[in-house]
PDB file of C-alpha atoms in Angstrom:
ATOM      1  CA  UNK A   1      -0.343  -1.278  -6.900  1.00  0.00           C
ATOM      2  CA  UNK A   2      -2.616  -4.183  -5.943  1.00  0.00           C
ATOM      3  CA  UNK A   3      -6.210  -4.152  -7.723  1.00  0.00           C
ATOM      4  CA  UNK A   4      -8.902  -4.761  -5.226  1.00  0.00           C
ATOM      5  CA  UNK A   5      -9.376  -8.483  -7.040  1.00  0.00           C
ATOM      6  CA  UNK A   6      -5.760  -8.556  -6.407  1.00  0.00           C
ATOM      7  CA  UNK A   7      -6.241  -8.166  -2.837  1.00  0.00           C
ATOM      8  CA  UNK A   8      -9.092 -11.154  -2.608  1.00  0.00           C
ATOM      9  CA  UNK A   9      -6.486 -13.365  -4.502  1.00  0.00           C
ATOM     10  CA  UNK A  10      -3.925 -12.295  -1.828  1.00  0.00           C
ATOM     11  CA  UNK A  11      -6.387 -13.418   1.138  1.00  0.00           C
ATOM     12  CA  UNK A  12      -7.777 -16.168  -0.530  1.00  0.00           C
ATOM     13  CA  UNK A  13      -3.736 -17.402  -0.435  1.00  0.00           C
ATOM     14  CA  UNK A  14      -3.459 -16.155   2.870  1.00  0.00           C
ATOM     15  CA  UNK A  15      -6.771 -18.210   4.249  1.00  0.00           C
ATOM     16  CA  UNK A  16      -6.234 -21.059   2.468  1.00  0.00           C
ATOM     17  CA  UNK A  17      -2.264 -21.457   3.872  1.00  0.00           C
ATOM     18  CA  UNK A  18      -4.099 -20.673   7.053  1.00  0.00           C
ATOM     19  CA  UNK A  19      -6.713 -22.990   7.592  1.00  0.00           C
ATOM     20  CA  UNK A  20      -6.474 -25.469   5.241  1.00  0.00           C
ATOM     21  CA  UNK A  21      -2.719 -26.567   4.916  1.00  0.00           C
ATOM     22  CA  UNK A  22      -2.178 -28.568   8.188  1.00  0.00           C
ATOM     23  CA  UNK A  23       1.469 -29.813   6.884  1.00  0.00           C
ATOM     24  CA  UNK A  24       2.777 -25.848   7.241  1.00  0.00           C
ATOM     25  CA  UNK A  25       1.820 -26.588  10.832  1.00  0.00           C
ATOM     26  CA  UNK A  26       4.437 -29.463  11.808  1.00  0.00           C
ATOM     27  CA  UNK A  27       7.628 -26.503  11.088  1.00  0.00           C
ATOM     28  CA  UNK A  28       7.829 -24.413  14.191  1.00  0.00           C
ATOM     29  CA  UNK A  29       8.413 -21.438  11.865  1.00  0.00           C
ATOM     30  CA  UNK A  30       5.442 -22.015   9.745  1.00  0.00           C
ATOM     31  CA  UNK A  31       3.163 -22.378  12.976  1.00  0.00           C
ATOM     32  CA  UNK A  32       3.807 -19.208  14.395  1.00  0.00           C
ATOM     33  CA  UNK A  33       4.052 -17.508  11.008  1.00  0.00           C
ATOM     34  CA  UNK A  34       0.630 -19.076  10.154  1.00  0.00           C
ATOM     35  CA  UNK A  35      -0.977 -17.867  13.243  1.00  0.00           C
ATOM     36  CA  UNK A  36      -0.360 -14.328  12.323  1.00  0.00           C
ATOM     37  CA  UNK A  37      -2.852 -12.793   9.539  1.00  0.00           C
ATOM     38  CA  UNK A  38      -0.298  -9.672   9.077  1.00  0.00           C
ATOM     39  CA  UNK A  39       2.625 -12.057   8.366  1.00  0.00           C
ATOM     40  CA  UNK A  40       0.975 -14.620   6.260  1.00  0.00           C
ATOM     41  CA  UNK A  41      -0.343 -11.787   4.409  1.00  0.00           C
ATOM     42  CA  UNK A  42       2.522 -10.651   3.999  1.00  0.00           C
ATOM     43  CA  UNK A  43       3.766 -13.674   2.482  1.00  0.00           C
ATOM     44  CA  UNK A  44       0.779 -14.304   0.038  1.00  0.00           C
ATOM     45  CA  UNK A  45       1.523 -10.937  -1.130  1.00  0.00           C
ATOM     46  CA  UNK A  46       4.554 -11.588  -2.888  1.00  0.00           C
ATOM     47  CA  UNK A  47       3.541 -15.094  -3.519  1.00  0.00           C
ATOM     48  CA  UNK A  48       0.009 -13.335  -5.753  1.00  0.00           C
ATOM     49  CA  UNK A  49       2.430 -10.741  -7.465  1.00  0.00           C
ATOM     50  CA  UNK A  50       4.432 -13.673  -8.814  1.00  0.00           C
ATOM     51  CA  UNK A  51       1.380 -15.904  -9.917  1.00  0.00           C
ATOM     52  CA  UNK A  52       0.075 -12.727 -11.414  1.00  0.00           C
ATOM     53  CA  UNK A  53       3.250 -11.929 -13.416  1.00  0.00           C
ATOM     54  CA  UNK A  54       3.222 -15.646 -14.804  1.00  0.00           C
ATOM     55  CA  UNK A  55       0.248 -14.485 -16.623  1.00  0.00           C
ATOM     56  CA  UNK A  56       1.172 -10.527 -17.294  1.00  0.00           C
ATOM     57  CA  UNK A  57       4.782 -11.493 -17.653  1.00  0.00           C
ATOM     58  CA  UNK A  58       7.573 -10.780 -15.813  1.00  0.00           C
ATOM     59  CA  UNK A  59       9.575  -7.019 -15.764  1.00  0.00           C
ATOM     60  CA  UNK A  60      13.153  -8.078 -14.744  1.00  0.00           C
ATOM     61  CA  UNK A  61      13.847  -4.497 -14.431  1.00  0.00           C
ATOM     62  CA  UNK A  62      14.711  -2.953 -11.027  1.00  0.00           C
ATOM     63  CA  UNK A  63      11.454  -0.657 -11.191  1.00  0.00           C
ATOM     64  CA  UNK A  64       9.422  -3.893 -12.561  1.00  0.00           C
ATOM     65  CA  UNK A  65      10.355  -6.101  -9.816  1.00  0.00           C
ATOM     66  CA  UNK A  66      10.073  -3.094  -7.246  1.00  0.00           C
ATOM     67  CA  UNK A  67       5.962  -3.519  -6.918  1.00  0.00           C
ATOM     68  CA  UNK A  68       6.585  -6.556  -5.282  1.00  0.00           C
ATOM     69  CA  UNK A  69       7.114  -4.791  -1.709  1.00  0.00           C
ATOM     70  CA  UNK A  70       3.519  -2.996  -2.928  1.00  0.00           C
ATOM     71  CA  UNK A  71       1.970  -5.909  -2.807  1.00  0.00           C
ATOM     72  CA  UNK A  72       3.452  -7.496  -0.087  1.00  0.00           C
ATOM     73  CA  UNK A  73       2.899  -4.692   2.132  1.00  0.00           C
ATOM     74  CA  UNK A  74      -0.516  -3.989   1.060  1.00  0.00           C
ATOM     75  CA  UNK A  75      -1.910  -7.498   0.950  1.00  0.00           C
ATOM     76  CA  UNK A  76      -0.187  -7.738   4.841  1.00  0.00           C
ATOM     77  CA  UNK A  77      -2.878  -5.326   6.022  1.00  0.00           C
ATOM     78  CA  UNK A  78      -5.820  -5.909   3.682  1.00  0.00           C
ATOM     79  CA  UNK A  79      -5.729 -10.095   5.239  1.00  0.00           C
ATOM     80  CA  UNK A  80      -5.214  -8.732   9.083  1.00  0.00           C
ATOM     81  CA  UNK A  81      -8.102  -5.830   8.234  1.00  0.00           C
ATOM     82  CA  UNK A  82     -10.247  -8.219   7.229  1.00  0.00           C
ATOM     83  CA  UNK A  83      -9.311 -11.217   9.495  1.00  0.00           C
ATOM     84  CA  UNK A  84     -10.069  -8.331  12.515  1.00  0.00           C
ATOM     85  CA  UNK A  85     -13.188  -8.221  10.918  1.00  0.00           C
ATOM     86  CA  UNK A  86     -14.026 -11.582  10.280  1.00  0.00           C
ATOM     87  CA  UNK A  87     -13.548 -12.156  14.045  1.00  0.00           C
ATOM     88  CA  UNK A  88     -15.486  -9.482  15.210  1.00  0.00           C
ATOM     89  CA  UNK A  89     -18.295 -10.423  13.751  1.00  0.00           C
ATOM     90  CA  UNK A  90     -17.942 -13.781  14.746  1.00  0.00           C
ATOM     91  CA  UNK A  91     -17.879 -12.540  18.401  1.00  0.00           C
ATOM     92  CA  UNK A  92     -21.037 -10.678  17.215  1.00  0.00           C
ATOM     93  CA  UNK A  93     -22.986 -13.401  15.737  1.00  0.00           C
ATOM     94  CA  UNK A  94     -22.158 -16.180  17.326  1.00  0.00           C
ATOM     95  CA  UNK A  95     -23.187 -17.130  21.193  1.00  0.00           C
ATOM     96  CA  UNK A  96     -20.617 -17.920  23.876  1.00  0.00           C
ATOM     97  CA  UNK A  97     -20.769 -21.523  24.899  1.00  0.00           C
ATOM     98  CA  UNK A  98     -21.252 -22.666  27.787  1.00  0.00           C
TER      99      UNK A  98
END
């Protein structure tokens, strides 16, 4: 299972692909997958576990390769838990405009 730095690594991933890679955008796939914290998550989940495992090394095994769905899972709602957040505080702290 996911650590909870594990998790941050997973949402930085998840942000980053996001907000900051426009490119992702022009696919009509990517957009709507990018618009969804839950399935982006998703996606950086398993993307994390195999960055991690390039440093831990990889478990070809059937019950080392089985986290995977762990982390995909978990990092799915840990990004849309705290994207919900993120906006609500943004409707919080931040005035309507006019």
């Amino acid at each position: 299972m996911p650590s909870f730095v594990d998790l941050l690594f997973a949402y930085g991933l998840c942000f980053g692909l996001q907000n900051k890679v426009e490119v992702l955008r022009k696919v009509a796939f990517f957009d709507k997958m990018l618009s969804c914290s839950y399935c982006t998550g998703f996606h950086a989940g398993w993307i994390a576990w195999g960055l991690t495992r390039l440093v831990h090394g990889f478990d070809l095994s059937v019950p080392g390769i089985a986290p995977v769905a762990a982390w995909a899972f978990a990092s799915s709602a840990f990004c849309f838990l705290v994207d919900a957040t993120s906006q609500a505080v943004e409707r919080i702290a931040l005035p309507p405009e006019k």
